Coordinates of C-alpha atoms in Angstrom, one line a residue:
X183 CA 0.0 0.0 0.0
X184 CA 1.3 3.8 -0.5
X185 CA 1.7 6.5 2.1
X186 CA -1.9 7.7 3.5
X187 CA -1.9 11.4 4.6
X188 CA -4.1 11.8 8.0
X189 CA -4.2 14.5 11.2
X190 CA -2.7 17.6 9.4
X191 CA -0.7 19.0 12.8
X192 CA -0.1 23.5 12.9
X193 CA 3.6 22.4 12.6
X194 CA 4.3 18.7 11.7
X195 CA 2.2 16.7 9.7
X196 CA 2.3 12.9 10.3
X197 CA 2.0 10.2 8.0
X198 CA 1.2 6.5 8.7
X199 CA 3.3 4.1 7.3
X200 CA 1.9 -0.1 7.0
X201 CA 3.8 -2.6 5.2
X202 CA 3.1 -4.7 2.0
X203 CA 1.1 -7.2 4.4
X204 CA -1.6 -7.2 6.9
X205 CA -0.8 -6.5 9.7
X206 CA -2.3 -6.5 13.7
X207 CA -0.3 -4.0 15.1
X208 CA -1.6 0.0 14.8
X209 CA 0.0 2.3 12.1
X210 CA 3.4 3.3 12.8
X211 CA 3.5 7.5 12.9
X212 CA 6.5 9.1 10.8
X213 CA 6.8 12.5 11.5
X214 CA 7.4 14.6 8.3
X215 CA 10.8 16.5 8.4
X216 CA 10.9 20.4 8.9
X217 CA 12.3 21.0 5.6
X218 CA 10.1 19.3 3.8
X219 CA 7.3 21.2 5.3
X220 CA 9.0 24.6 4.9
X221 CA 9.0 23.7 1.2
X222 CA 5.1 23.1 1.5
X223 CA 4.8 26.1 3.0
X224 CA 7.0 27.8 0.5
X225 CA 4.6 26.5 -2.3
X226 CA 1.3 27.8 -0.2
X227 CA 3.3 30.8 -0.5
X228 CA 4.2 31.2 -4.2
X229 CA 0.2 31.1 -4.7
X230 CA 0.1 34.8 -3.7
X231 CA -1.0 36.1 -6.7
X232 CA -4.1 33.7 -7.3
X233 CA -5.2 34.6 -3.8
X234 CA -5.1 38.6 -4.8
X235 CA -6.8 37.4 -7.6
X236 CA -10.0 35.6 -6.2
X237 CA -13.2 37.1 -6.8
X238 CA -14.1 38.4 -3.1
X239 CA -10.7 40.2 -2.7
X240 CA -11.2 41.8 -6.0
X241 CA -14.5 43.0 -4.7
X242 CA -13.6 44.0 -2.2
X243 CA -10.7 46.2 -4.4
X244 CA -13.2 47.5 -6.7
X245 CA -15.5 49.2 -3.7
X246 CA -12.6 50.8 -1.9
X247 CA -11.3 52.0 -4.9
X248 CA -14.4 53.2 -6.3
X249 CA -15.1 54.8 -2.7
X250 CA -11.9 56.6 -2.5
X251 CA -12.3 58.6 -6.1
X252 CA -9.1 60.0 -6.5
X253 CA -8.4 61.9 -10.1
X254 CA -6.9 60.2 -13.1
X255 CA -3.9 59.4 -14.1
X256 CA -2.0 59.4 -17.5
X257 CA -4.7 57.5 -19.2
X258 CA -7.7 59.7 -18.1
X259 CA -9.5 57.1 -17.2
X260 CA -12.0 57.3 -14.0
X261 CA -13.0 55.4 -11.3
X262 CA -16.8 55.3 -12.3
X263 CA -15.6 54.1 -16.2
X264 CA -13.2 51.3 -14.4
X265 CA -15.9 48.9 -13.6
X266 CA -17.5 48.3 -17.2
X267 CA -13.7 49.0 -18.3
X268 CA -12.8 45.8 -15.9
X269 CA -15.8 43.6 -17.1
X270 CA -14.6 43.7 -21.1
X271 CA -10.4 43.4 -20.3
X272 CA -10.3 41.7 -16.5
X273 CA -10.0 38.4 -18.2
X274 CA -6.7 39.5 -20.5
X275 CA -5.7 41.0 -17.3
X276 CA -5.6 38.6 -14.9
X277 CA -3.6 36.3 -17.4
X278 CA -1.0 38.5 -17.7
X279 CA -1.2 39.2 -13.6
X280 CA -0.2 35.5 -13.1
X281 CA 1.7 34.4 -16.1
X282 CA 3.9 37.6 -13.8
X283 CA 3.6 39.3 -17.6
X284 CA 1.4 42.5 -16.7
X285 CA 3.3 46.1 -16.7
X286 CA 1.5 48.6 -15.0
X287 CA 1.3 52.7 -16.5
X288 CA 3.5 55.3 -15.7
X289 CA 2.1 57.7 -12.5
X290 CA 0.8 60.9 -13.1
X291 CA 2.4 63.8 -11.4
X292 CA 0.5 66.2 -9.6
X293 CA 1.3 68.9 -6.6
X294 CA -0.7 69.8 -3.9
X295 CA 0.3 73.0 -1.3
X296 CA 1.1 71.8 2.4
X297 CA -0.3 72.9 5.2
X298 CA 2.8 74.9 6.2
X299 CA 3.7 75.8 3.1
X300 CA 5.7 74.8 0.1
X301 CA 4.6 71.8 -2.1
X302 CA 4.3 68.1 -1.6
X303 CA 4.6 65.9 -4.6
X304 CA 1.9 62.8 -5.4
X305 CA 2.0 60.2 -8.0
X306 CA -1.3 59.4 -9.0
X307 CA -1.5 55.5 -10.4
X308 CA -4.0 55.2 -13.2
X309 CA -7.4 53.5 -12.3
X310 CA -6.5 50.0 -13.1
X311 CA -3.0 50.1 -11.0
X312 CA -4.9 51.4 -8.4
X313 CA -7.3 48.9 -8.7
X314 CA -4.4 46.3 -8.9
X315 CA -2.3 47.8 -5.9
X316 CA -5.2 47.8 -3.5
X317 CA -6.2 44.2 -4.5
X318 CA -1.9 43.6 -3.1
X319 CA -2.3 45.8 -0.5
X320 CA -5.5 43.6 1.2
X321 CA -4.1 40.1 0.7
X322 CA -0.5 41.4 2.1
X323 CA -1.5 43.6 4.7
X324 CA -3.5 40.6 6.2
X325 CA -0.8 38.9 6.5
X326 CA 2.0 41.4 7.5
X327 CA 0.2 43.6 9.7
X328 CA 0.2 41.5 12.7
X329 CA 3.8 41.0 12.5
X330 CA 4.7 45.1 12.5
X331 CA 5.8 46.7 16.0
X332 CA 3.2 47.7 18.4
X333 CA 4.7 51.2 18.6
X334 CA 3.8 51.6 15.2
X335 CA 0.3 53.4 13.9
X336 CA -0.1 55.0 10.3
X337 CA -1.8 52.9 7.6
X338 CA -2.6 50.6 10.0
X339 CA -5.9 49.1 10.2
X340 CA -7.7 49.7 13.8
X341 CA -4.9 52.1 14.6
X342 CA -5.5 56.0 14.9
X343 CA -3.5 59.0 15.1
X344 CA -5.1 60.0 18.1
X345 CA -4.3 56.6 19.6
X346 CA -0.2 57.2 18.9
X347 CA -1.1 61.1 20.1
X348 CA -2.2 59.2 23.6
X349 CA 0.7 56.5 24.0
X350 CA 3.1 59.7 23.6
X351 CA 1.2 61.4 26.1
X352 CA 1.3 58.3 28.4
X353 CA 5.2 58.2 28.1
X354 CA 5.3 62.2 28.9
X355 CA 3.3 61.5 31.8
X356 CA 6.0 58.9 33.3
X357 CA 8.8 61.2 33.1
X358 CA 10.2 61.3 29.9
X359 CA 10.6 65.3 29.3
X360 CA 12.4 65.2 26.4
X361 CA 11.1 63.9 23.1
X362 CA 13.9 63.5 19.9
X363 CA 11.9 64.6 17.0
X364 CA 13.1 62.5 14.0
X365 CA 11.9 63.8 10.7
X366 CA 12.6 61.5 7.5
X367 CA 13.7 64.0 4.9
X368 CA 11.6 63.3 1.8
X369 CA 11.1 59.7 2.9
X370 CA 8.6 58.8 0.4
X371 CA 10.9 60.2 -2.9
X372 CA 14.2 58.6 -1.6
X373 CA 13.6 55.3 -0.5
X374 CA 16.1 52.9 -2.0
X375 CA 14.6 50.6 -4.2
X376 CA 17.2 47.6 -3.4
X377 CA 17.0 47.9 0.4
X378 CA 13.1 47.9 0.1
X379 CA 12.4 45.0 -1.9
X380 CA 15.2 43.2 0.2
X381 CA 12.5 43.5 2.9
X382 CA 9.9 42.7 0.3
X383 CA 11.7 39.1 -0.7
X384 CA 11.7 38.6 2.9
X385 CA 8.4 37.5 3.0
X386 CA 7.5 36.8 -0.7
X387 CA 8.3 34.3 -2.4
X388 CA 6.0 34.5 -5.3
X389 CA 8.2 35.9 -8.0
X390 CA 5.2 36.7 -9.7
X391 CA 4.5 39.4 -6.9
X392 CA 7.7 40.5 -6.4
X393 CA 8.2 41.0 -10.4
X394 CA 5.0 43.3 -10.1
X395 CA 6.1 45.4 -7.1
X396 CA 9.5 45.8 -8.2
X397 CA 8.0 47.2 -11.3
X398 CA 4.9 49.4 -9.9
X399 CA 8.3 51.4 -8.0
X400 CA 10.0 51.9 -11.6
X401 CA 7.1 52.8 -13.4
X402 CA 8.2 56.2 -14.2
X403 CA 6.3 59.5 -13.9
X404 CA 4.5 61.4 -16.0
X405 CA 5.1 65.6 -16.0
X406 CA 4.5 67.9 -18.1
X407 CA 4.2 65.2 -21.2
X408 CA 7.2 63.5 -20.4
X409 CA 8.1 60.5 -18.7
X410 CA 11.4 60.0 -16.5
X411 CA 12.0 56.6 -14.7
X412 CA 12.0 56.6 -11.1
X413 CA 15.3 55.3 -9.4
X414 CA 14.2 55.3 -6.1
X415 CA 10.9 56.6 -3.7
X416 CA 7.7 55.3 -3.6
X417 CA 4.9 57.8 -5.1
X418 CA 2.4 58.7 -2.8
X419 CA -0.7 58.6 -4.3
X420 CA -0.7 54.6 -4.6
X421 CA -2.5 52.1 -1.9
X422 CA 0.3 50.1 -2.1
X423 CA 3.0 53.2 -1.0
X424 CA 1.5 53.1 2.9
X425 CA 2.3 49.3 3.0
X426 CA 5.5 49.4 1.7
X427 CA 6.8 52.4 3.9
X428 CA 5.5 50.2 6.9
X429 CA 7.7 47.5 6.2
X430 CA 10.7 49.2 5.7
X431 CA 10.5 51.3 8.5
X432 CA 9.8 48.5 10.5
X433 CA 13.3 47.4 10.8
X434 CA 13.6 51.1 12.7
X435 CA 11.2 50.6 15.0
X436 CA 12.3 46.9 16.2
X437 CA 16.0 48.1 16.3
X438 CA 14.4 50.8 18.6
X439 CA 12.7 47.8 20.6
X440 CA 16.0 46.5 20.9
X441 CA 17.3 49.3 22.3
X442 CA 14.9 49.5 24.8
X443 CA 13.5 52.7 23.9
X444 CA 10.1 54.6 24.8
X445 CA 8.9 55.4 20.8
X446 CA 5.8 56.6 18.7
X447 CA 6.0 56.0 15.0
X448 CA 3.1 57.5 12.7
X449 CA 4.5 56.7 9.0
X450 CA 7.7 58.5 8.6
X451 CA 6.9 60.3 12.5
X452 CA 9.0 59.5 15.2
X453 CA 9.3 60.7 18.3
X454 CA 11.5 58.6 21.0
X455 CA 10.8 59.9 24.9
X456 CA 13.9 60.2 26.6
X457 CA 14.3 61.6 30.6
X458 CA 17.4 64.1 29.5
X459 CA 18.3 66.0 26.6
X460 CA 21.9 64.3 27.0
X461 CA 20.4 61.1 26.7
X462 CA 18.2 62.7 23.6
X463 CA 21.6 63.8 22.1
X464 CA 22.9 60.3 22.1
X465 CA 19.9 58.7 21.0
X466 CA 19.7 61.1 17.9
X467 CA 23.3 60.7 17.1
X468 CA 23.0 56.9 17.1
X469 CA 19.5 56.5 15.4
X470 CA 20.6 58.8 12.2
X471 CA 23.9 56.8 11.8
X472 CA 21.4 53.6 12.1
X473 CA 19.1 55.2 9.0
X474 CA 21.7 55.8 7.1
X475 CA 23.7 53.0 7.0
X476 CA 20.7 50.2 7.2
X477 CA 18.3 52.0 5.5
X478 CA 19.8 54.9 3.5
X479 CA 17.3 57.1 4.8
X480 CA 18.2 61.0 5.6
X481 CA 17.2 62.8 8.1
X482 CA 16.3 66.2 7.9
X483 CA 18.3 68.2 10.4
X484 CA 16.2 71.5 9.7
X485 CA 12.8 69.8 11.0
X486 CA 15.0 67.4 13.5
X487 CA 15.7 68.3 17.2
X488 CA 16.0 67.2 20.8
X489 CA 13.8 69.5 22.8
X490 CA 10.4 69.7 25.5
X491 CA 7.3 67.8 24.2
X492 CA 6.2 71.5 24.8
X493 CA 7.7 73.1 22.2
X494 CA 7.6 70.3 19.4
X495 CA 4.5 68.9 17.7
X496 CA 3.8 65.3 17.1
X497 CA 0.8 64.8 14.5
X498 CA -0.6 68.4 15.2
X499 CA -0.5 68.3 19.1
X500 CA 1.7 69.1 22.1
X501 CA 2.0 68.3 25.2
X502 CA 1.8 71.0 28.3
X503 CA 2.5 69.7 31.9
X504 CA 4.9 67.4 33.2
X505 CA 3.4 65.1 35.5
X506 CA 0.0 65.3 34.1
X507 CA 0.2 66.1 30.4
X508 CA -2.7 68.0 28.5
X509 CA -3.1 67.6 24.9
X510 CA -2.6 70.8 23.2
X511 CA -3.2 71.8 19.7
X512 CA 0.7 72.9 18.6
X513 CA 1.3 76.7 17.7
X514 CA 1.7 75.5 14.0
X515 CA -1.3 73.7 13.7
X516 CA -3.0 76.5 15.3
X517 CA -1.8 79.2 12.6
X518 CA -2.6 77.1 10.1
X519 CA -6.0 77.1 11.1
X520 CA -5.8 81.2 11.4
X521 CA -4.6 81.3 7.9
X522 CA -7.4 78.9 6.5
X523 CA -10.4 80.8 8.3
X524 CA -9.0 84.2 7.2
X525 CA -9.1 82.7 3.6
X526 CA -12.2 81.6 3.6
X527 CA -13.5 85.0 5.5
X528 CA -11.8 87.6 3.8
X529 CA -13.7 90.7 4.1
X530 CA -13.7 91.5 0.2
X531 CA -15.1 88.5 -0.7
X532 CA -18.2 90.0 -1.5
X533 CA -20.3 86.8 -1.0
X534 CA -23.4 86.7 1.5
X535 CA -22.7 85.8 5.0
X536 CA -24.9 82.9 4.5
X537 CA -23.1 81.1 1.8
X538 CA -19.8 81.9 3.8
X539 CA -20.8 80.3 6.6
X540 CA -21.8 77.6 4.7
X541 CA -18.1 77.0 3.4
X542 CA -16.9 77.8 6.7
X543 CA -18.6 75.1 8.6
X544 CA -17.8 72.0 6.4
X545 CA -13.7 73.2 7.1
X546 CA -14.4 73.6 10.7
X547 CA -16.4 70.6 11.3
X548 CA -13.3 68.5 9.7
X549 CA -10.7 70.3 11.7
X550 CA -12.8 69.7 15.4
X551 CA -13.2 66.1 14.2
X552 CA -9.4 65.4 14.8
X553 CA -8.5 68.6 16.7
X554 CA -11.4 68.2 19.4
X555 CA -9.0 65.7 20.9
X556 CA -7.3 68.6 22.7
X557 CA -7.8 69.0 26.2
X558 CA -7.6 72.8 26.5
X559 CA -11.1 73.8 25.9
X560 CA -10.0 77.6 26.4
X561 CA -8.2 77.2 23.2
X562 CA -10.9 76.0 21.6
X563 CA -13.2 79.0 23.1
X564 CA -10.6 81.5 21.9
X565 CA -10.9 80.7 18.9
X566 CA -15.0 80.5 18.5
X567 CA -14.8 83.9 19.6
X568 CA -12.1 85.1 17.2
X569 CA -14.4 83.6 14.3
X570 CA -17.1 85.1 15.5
X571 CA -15.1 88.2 15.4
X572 CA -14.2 87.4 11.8
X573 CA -17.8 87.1 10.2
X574 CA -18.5 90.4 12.2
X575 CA -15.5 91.8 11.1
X576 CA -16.5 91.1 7.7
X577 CA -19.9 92.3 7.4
X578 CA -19.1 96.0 8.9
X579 CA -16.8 96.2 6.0
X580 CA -20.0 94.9 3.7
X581 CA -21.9 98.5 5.2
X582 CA -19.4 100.6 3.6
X583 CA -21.5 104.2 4.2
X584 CA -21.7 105.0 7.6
X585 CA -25.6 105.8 7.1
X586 CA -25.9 102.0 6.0
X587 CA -24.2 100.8 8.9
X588 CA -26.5 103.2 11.2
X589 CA -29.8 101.6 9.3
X590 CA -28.5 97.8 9.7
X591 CA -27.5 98.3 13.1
X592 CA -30.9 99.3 14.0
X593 CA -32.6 96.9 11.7
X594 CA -30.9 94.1 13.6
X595 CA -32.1 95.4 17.5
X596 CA -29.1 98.2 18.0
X597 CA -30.4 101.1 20.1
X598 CA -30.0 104.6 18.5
X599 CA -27.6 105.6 21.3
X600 CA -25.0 102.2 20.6
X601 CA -25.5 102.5 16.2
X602 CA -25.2 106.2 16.3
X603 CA -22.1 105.9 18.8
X604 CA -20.3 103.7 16.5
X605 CA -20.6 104.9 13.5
X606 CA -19.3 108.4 14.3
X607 CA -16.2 107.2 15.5
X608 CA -13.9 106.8 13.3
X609 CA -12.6 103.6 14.2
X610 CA -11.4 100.7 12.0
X611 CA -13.2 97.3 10.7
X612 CA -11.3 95.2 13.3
X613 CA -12.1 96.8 16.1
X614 CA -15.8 97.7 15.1
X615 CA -16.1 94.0 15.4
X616 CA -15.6 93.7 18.8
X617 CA -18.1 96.6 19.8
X618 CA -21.1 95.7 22.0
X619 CA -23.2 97.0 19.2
X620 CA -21.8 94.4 16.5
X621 CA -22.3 91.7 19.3
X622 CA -26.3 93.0 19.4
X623 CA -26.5 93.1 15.9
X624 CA -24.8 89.1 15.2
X625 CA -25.3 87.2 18.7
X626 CA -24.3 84.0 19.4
X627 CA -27.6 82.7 18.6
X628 CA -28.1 83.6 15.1
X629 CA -25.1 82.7 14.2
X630 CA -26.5 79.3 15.4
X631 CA -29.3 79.7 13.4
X632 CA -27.2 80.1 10.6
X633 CA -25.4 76.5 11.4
X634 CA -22.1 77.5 12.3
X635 CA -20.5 75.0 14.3
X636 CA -19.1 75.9 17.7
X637 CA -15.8 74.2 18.3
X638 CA -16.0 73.4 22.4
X639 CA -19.1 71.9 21.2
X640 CA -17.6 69.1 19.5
X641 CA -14.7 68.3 22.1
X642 CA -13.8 65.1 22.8
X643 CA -10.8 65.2 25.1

């Protein structure tokens, strides 16, 4: 009789083994050796790309990727035309995907402004590579994610920046007053392209897969008409970009388990907690000379410092106290905000202060959804009244004549004595605004009325 497979095991599988005759005695167990069953699990492995290919993950693909919009890239095709464009080509596709034969398109480049200036740089994947990438990212991610470092949050599934934003707090609180700010300079446009997919091979051993990563980094980008290659990065702009910067970077943050250090990692966002700014000397010394030579990563020495959790931000926040710690939304963040709402209420706009609430509310209701984690409601109350102040601000400059501000002011409730006071003095739009007969003529309430959001409102620390 041959070999009969039975009582598959999680590590070794046995097999029973009978000779040519019949025989009284119970089957003899032969346990399978480890390298046989490492190249079983090797060949589970190199199916990779059917898995990203089943139906369910490709759904699955299709809705986040339809769901996410996102412009398009170099061949102008949409996300609402890549459905019906999938249902005539997917077969032809798929072929190529696992005869490891499919090339995807050059990325499109596109800028968008930062939030403190200057420009950041996206490569925007056509539909279809985006389609393809996020079908990778969801079969890999499932399987890498529970292997990353628990210091580690961005692009991770069930992880939030205001959970990283607390663990930092938590290690503040302990007595770590000194945080060593490490800023990746231009991570995403200078990772090494070697030293990645070294990490990639790791783990993969479809060759299939690692053909089709290797080549969604080189794909080139598109600008202005023209196509250069791309030697190294990986374009943000791509579902598959997050992943990737993960996994490299993971090799920082368990060298920084090694070491035994108190860390917060959100992407390329690190801030180690250190009790000494000695100590935060050293460890920055030592961390950039380990980027450099492992990973060939830079760090940016203009954005990079040792200093008080105080006077650095980590994902928009910072930390006032020492042994109890309040959130605290950073001085940058907060004049970003400034320059946003004085934008969007300039006082020449010339638009109804209906319709400018309107545009106001959707930016403020975005910002309080990740800024009402502060826990200094008098910063959030500052800065209700200071828009406030704005939209009043605005519409004194609106009654240009003095006789029409008299006339609106009493329209709205203003006795004679406050409307005539004001507008005889010869005072300017600023300061009108903070008059008691502005506050009369736009309370609290009707802003209200109007739907303008107050910010202590929606406070969640």
């Amino acid at each position: 009789m041959g070999v009969k497979r039975q009582n598959e095991q999680p590590r070794l599988r046995f097999e029973e083994e009978r000779g040519g005759e019949a025989s009284d005695q119970p089957p003899r167990r032969v346990e399978t050796p480890i390298a046989d069953l490492r190249d079983e699990s090797r060949a589970l492995t190199e199916q990779l790309m059917e898995e990203i290919c089943e139906r369910e993950n490709l759904k699955r693909a299709l809705k986040r990727v339809r769901a996410n919009k996102g412009s398009p890239g170099v061949d102008g095709m949409t996300v609402e035309e890549l459905r019906g464009y999938l249902k005539e080509h997917w077969p032809a596709i798929r072929e190529q995907l696992l005869r490891g034969a499919y090339r995807p398109q050059a990325v499109k480049r596109v800028e968008i402004p930062k939030p403190g200036g200057g420009k950041r740089k996206l490569g925007i994947p056509t539909a279809l590579d985006r389609f393809i990438q996020q079908a990778v990212m969801q079969v890999l991610q499932g399987r890498w994610d529970r292997t990353f470092s628990d210091h580690s949050y961005g692009f991770r599934p069930g992880r939030t920046a205001h959970q990283a934003v607390a663990r930092a707090q938590g290690y503040v609180a302990e007595g770590n007053g000194v945080v060593v700010d490490i800023d990746l300079e231009k991570f995403f446009d200078r990772v090494n392209h070697d030293v990645l997919m070294s990490r990639v091979a790791r783990r993969i051993t479809d060759k299939r897969l690692l053909k089709l990563i290797r080549a969604y980094l080189t794909a080139g980008i598109m600008e202005n008409g023209l196509v250069s290659p791309s030697d190294e990065g990986t374009p943000q702009g791509g579902p598959l970009s997050p992943l990737l910067s993960n996994l490299l970077l993971d090799d920082l943050d368990k060298e920084l388990e090694r070491r035994g250090h108190r860390f917060v990692r959100y992407a390329d966002d690190c801030n180690i907690y250190v009790k000494s700014e000695r100590a935060g000397g050293r460890v920055m010394e030592s961390v950039e000379r380990y980027l450099t030579r492992k990973l060939r990563l830079r760090v940016n020495r203009e954005k990079s410092a040792v200093g008080s959790p105080r006077d650095r931000k980590f994902l928009g926040f910072s930390f006032w106290g020492d042994r109890e710690p309040r959130r605290k939304v950073s001085t940058k963040s907060l004049k970003q905000f400034k320059k946003r709402v004085r934008e969007i209420t300039g006082r020449t706009r010339g638009i109804k202060l209906e319709r400018m609430i309107e545009e106001l509310s959707g930016y403020l209701r975005g910002w309080i959804g990740y800024y009402g984690y502060s826990q200094m409601p008098t910063d959030l109350r500052d800065l209700d009244s200071w828009i406030r102040r704005r939209l009043r601000s605005m519409m004194w400059k609106q009654w240009q004549r003095s006789n029409a501000r008299y006339q609106q002011l009493r329209k709205r409730g203003v006795s004679q004595t406050l409307a005539h006071g004001i507008t005889c003095l010869t005072v300017g739009t600023w300061r009108a605004s903070l008059s008691r007969a502005m506050s009369i003529a736009f309370p609290i309430s009707y802003f209200r009325s109007l739907g303008l959001p107050e910010l202590t409102a929606y406070q969640k620390g």
